[in-house]
mmCIF file of C-alpha atoms in Angstrom:
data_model
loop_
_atom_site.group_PDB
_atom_site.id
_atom_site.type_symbol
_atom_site.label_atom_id
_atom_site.label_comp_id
_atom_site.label_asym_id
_atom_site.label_seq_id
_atom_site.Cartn_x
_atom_site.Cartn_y
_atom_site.Cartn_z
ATOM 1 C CA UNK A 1 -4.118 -29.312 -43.359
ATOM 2 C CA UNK A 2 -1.933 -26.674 -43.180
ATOM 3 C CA UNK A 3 -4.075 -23.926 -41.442
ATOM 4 C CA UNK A 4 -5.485 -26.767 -39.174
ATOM 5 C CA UNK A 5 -1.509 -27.376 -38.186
ATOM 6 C CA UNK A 6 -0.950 -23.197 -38.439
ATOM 7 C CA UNK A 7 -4.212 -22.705 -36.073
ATOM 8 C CA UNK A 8 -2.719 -25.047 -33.430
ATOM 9 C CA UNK A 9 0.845 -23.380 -33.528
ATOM 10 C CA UNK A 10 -1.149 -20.261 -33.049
ATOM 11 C CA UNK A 11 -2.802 -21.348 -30.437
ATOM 12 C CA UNK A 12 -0.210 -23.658 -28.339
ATOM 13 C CA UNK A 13 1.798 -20.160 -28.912
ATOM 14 C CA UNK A 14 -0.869 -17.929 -27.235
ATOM 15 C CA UNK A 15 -1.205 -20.510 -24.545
ATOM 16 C CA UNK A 16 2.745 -20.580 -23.315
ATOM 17 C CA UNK A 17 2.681 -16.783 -23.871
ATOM 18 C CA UNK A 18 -0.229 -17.120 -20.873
ATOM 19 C CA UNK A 19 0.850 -19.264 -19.273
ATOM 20 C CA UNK A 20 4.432 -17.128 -18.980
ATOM 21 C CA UNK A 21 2.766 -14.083 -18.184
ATOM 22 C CA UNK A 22 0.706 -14.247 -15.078
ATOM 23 C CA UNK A 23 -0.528 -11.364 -12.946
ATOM 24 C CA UNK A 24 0.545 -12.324 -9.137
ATOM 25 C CA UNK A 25 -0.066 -10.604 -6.049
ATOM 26 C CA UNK A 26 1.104 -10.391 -2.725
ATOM 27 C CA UNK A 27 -1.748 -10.363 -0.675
ATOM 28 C CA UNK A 28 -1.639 -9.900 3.390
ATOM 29 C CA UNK A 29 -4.797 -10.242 5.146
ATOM 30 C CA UNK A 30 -3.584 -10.602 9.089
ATOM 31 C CA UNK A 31 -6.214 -13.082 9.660
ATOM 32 C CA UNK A 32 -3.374 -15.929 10.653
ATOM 33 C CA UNK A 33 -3.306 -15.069 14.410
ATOM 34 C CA UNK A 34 -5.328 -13.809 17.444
ATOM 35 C CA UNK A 35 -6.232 -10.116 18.744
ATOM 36 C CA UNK A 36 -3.539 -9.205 20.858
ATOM 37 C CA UNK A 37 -1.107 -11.410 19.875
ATOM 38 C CA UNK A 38 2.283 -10.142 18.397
ATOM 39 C CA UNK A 39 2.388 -10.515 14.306
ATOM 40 C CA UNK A 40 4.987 -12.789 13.396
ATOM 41 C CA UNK A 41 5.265 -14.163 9.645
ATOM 42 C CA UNK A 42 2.142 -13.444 7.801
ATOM 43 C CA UNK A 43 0.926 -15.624 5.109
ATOM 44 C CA UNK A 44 0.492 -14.355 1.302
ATOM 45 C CA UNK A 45 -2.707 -15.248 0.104
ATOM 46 C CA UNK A 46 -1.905 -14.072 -3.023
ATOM 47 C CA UNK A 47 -0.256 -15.779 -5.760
ATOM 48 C CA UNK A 48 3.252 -14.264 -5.943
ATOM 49 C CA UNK A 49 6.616 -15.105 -4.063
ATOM 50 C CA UNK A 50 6.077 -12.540 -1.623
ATOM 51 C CA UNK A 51 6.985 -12.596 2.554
ATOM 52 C CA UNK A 52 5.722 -10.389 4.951
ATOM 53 C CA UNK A 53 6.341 -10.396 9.287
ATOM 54 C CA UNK A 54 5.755 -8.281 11.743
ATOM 55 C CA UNK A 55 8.978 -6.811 13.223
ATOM 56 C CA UNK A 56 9.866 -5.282 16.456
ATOM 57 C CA UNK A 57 11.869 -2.484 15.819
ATOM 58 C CA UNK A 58 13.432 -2.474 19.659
ATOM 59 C CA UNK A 59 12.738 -5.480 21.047
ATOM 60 C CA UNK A 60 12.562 -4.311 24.346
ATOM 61 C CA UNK A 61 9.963 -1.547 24.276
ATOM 62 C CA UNK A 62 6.986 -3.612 24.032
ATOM 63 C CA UNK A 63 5.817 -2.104 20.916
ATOM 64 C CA UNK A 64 5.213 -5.176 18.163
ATOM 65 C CA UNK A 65 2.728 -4.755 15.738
ATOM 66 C CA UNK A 66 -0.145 -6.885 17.254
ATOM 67 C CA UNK A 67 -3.063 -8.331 15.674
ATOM 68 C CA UNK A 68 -6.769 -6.042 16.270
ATOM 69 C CA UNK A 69 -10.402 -6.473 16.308
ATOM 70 C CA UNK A 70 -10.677 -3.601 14.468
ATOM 71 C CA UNK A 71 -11.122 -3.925 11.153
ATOM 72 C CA UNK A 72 -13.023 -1.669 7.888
ATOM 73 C CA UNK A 73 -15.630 -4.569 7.710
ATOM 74 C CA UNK A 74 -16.304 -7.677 8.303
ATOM 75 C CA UNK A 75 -15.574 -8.719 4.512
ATOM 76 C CA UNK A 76 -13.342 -7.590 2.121
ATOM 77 C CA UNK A 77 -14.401 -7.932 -1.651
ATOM 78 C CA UNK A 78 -11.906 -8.006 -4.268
ATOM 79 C CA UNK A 79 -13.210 -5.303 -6.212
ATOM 80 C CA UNK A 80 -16.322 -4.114 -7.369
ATOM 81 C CA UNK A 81 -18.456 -7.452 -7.988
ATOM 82 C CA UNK A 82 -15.893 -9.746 -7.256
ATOM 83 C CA UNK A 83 -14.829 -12.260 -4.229
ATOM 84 C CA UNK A 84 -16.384 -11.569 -0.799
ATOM 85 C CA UNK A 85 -13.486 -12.986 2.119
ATOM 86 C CA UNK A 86 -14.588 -12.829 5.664
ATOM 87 C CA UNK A 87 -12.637 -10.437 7.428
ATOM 88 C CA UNK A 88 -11.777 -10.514 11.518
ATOM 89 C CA UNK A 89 -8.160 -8.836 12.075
ATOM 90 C CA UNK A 90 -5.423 -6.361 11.057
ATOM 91 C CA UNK A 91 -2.409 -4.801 12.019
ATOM 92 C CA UNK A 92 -2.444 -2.345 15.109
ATOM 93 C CA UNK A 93 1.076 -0.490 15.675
ATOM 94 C CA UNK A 94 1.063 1.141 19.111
ATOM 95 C CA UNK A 95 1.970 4.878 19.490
ATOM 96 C CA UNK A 96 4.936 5.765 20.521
ATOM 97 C CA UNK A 97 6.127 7.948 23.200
ATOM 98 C CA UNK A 98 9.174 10.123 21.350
ATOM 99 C CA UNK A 99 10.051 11.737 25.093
ATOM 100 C CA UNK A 100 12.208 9.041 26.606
ATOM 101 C CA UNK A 101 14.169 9.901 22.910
ATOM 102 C CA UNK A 102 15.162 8.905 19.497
ATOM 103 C CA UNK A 103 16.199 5.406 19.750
ATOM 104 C CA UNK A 104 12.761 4.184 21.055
ATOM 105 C CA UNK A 105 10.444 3.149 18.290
ATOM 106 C CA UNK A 106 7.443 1.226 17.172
ATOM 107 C CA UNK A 107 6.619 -2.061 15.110
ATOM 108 C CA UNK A 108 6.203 -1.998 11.245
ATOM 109 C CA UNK A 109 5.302 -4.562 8.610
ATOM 110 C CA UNK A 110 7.941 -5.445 6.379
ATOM 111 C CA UNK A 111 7.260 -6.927 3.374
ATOM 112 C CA UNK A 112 9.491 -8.609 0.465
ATOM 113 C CA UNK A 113 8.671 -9.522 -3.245
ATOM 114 C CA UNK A 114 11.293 -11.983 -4.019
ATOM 115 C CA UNK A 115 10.124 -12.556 -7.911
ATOM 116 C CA UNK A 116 9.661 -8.835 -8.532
ATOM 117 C CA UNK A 117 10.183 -4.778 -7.786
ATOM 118 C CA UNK A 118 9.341 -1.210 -9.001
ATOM 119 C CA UNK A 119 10.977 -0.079 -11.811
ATOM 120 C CA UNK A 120 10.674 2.986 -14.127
ATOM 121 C CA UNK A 121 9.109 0.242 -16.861
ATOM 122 C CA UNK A 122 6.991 -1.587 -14.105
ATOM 123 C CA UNK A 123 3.223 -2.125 -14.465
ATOM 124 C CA UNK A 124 1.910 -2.924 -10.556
ATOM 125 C CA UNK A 125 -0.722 -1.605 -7.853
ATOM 126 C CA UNK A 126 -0.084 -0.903 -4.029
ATOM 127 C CA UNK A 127 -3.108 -0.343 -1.808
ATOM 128 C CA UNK A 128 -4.160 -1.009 1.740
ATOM 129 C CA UNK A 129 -6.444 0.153 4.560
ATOM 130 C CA UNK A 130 -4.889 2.188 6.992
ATOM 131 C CA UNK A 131 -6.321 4.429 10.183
ATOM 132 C CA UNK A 132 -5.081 6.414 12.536
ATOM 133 C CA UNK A 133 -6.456 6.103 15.448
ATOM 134 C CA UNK A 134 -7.256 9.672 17.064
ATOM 135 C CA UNK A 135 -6.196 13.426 16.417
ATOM 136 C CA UNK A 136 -3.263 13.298 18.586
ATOM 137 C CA UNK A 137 -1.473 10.585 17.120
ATOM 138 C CA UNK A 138 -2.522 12.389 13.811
ATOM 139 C CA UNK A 139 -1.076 15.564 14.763
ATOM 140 C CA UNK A 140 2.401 13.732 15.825
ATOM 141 C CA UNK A 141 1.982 11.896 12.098
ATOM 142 C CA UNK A 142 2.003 15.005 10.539
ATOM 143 C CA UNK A 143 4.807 16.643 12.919
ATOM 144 C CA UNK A 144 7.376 14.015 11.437
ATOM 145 C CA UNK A 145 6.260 13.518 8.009
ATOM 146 C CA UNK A 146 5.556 9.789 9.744
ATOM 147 C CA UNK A 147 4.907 7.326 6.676
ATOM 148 C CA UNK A 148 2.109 4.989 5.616
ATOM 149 C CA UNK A 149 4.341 3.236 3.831
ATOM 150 C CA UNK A 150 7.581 3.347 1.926
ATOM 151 C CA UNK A 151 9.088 0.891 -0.825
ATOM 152 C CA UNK A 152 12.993 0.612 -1.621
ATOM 153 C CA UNK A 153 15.875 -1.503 -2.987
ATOM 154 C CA UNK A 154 16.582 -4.119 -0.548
ATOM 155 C CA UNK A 155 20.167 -3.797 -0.910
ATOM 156 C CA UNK A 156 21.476 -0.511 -2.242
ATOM 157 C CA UNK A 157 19.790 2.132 -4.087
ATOM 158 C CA UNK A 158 17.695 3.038 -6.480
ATOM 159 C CA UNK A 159 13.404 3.300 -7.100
ATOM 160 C CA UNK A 160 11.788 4.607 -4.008
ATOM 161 C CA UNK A 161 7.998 4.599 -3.247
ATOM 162 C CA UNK A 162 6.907 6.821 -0.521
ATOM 163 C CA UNK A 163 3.430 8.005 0.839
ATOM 164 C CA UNK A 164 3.918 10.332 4.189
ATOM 165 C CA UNK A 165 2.072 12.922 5.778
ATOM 166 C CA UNK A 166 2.747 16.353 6.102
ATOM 167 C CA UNK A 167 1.658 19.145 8.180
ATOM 168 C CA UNK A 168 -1.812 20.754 8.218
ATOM 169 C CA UNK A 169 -3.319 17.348 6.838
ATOM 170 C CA UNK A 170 -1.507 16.979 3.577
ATOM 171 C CA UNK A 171 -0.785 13.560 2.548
ATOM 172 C CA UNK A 172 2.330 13.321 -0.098
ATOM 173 C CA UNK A 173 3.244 10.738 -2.441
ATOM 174 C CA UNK A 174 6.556 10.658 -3.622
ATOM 175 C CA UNK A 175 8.337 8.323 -6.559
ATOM 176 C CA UNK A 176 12.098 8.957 -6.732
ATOM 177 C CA UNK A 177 15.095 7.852 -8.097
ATOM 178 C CA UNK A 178 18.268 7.875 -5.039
ATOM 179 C CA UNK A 179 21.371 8.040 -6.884
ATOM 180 C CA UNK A 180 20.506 10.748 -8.904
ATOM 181 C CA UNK A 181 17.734 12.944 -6.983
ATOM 182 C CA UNK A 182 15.291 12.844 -9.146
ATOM 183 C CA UNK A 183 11.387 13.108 -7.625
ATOM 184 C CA UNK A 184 8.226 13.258 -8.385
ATOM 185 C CA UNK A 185 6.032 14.940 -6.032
ATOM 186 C CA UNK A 186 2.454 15.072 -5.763
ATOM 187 C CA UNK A 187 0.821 16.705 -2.458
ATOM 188 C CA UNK A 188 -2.685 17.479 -1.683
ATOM 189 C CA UNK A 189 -4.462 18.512 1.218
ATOM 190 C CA UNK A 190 -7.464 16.043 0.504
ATOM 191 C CA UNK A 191 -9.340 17.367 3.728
ATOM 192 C CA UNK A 192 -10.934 13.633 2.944
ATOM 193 C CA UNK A 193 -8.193 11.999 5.770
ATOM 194 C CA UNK A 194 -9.843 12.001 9.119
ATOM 195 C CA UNK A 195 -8.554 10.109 12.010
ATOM 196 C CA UNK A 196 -10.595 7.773 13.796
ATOM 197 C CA UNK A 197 -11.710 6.282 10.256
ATOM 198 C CA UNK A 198 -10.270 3.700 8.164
ATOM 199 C CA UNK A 199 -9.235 4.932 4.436
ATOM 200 C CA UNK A 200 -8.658 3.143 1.495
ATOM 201 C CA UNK A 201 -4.941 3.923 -0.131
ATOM 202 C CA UNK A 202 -3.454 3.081 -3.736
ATOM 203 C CA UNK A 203 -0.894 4.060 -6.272
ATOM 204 C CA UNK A 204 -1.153 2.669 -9.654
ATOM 205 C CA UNK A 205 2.313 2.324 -11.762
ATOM 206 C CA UNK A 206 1.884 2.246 -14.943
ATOM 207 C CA UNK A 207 5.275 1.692 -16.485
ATOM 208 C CA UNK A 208 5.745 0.813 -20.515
ATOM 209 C CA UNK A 209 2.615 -1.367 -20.428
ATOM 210 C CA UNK A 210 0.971 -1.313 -23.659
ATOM 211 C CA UNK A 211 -2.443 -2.729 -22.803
ATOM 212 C CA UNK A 212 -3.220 -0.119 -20.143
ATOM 213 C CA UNK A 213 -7.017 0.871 -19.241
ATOM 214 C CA UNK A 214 -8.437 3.421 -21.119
ATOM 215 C CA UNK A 215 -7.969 5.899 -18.158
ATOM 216 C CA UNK A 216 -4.129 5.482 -17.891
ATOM 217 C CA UNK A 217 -1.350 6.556 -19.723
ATOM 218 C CA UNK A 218 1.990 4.487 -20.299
ATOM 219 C CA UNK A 219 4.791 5.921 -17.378
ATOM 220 C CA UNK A 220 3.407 7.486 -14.923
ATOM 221 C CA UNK A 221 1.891 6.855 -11.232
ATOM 222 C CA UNK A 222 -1.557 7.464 -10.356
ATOM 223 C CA UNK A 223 -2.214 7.952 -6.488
ATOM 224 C CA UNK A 224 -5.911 7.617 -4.913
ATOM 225 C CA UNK A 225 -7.585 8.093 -1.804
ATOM 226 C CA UNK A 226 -10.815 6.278 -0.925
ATOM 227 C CA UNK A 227 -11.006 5.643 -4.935
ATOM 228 C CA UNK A 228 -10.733 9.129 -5.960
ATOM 229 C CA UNK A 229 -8.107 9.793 -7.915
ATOM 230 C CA UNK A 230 -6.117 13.059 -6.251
ATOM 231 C CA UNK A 231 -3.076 13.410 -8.652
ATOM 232 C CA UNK A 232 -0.846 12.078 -10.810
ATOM 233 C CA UNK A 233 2.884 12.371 -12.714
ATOM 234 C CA UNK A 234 5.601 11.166 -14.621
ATOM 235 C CA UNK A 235 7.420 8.497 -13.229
ATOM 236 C CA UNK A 236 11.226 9.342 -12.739
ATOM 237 C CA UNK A 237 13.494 6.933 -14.394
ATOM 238 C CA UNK A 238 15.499 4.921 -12.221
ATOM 239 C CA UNK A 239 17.996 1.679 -13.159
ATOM 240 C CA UNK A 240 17.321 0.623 -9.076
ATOM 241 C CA UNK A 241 14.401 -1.536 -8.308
ATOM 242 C CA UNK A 242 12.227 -1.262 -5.339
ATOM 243 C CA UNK A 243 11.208 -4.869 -4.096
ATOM 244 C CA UNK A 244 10.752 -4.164 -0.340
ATOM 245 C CA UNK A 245 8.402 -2.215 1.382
ATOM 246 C CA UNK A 246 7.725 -1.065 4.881
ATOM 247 C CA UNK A 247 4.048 -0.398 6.442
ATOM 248 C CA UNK A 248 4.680 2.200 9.660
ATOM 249 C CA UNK A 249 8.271 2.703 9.320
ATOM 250 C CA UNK A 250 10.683 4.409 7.031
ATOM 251 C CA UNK A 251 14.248 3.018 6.372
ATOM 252 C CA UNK A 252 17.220 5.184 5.613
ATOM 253 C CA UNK A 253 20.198 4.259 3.239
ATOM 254 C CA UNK A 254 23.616 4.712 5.162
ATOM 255 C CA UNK A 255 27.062 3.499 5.938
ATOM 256 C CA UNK A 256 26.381 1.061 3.080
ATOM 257 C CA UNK A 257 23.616 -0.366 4.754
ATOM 258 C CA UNK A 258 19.373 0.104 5.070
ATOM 259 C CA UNK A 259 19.184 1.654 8.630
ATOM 260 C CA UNK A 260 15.343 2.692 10.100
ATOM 261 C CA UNK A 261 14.033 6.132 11.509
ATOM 262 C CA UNK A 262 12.906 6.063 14.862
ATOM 263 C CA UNK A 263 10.981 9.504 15.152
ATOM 264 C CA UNK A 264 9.768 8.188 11.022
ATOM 265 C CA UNK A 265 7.308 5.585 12.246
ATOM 266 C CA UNK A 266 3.437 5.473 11.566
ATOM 267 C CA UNK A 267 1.122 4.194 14.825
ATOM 268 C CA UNK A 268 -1.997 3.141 13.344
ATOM 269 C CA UNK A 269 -4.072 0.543 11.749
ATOM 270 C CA UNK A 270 -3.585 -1.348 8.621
ATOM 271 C CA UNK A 271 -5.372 -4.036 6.745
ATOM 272 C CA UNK A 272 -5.350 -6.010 3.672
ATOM 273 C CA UNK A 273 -2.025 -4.913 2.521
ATOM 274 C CA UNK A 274 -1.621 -6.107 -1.618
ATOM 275 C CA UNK A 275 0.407 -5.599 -4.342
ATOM 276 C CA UNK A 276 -0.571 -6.537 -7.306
ATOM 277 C CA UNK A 277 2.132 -7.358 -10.187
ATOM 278 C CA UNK A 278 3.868 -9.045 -13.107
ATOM 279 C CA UNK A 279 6.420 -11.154 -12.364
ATOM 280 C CA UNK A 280 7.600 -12.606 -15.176
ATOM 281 C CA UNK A 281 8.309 -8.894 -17.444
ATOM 282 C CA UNK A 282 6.883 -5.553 -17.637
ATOM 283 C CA UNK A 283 4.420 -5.493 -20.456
ATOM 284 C CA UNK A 284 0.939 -6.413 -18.739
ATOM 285 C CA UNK A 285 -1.182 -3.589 -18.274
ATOM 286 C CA UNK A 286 -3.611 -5.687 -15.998
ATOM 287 C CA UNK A 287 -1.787 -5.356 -13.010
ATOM 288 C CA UNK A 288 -2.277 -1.762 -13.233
ATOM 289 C CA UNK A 289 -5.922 -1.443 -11.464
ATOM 290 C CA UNK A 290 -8.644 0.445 -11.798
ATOM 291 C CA UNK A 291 -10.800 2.024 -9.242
ATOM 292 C CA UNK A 292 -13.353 -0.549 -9.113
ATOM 293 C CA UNK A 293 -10.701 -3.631 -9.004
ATOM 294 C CA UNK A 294 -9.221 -2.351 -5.765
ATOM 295 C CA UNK A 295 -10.406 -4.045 -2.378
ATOM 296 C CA UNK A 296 -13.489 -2.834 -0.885
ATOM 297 C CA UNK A 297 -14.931 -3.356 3.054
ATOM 298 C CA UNK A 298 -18.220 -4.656 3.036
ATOM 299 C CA UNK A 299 -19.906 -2.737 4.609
ATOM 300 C CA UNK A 300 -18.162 -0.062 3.386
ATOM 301 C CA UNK A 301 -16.906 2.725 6.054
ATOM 302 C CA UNK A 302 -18.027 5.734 4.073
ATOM 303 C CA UNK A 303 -21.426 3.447 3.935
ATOM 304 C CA UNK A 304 -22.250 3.440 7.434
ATOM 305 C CA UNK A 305 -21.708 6.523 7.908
ATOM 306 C CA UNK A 306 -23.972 7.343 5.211
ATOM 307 C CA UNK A 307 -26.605 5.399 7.256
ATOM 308 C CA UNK A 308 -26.025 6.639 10.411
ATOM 309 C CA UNK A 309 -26.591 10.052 9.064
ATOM 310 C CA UNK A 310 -29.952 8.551 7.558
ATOM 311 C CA UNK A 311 -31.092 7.582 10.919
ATOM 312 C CA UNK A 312 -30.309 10.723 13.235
ATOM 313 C CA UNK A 313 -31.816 12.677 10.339
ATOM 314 C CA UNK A 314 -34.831 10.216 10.791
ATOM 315 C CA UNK A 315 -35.075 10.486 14.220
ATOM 316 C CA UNK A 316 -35.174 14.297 14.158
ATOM 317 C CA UNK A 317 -37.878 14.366 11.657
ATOM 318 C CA UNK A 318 -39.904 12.065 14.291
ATOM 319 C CA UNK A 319 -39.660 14.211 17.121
#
């Protein structure tokens, strides 16, 4: 009687623990509007407390993000195996023209997780698709250090997230801590980012987690590109916590208050936007994805061009 009574403790316990210690995301798909149309509040479709809108960052200039046809397929697939979801829009931020001067920027998706936030002990996953559309807007990417996307404290300082490019097509990630300047820096000139194609984007925190996959190790950030891993380092520590991020624009902390960079802003295309995360402690390796968990475009972009190469090459052997 008593083991029958210890065996349902046991298990009543491992249920609340369970129950208590969910893996959420906050998932942004852009499919809640029409091409064209300025992006307003997007809906999560993941399971976290999580916001997202589309904000104009002068209201004036015409420059919203606005929903676009263009997309890296027409499904997305939550990892290898997993979910197919139709897919029809995403973000397009228009270029901006830096000549009529500083204080004329472009749109950016802002997003909030109101249950959660980077730490130095935080387990999560941030990925998206993103494109730029064409060498020139490339070349003016790389000529600010423009960023794909950046996460910070909402209010005050503390963990920041950044992934910017840099001149002569390297892309950086960065994981600091504000108030005391410590970074972690990890550049590479991948020669893999191309403009006119859509890429696939992710950094992996791995914080005190103790049931990690085999391929991480407990405190540190791995960053990917396309699903290749290109680096990775020791996470600074940091007592701030980074809970809101910005996709195309790059906020400042001064005169007590978040401020944004005009000439900071990245013009391009993004899709599927998710980050993936334990809200209720730090301890669940899970949210910490693998390589084959992240989304995928079906068809994949590095897959048609695969086929396209098949068919000029079998053309040419015909004539």
């Amino acid at each position: 009687m008593k083991k029958v009574v210890l065996t349902i403790c046991f298990v009543v316990m491992v249920g609340s623990l369970s129950a208590s210690a969910t893996i959420d995301s906050a998932w942004f798909r852009f499919e809640g509007g029409s091409a064209g149309g300025n992006i307003g509040a997007l809906t999560n479709s993941g399971t976290g407390n999580a916001t997202g809108t589309g904000v104009d960052l002068y209201s004036g200039d015409g420059l919203a993000p606005v929903y676009s046809s263009q997309v890296p397929g027409s499904q997305i697939q939550d990892g290898v195996g997993g979910t197919v979801y139709s897919n029809s829009l995403a973000d397009y931020t228009p270029k901006t023209n830096y000549s009529t001067g500083v204080d004329h920027g472009s749109g950016y998706i802002n997003t909030m997780l109101n249950d959660g936030g980077f730490t130095s002990y935080y387990t999560g996953t941030i990925e998206c698709f993103y494109k730029i559309p064409d060498d020139a807007t490339l070349t003016q990417a790389e000529s600010n250090s423009q960023h794909i996307f950046c996460f910070e404290k909402s209010s005050g300082k503390g963990m920041e997230i950044h992934l910017r490019h840099q001149p002569n097509g390297v892309l950086e990630y960065v994981v600091s801590d504000l108030p005391s300047n410590k970074n972690l820096y990890i550049s590479t000139n991948t020669g893999a980012f191309t403009a006119g194609s859509w890429h696939h984007i992710a950094m992996v925190f791995t914080g005190d987690a103790s049931d990690l996959p085999g391929q991480y190790e407990t405190g540190k950030v791995y960053c990917y590109l396309d699903y290749q891993l290109i680096g990775s380092g020791d996470v600074p520590s940091s007592s701030g916590t980074a809970n809101e991020g910005w996709f195309g624009n790059w906020p400042w902390y001064g005169n007590n208050q978040w401020n944004l960079r005009e000439n900071t802003t990245a013009m391009g295309y993004y899709d599927d936007i998710r980050i993936t995360y334990n809200s209720h402690g730090s301890h669940l390796g899970a949210a910490a994805l693998t390589p084959d968990q992240f989304l995928r475009a079906v068809p994949e972009p590095a897959t048609i061009g695969l086929l396209c190469v098949g068919i000029v090459g079998l053309l040419r052997r015909k004539r």
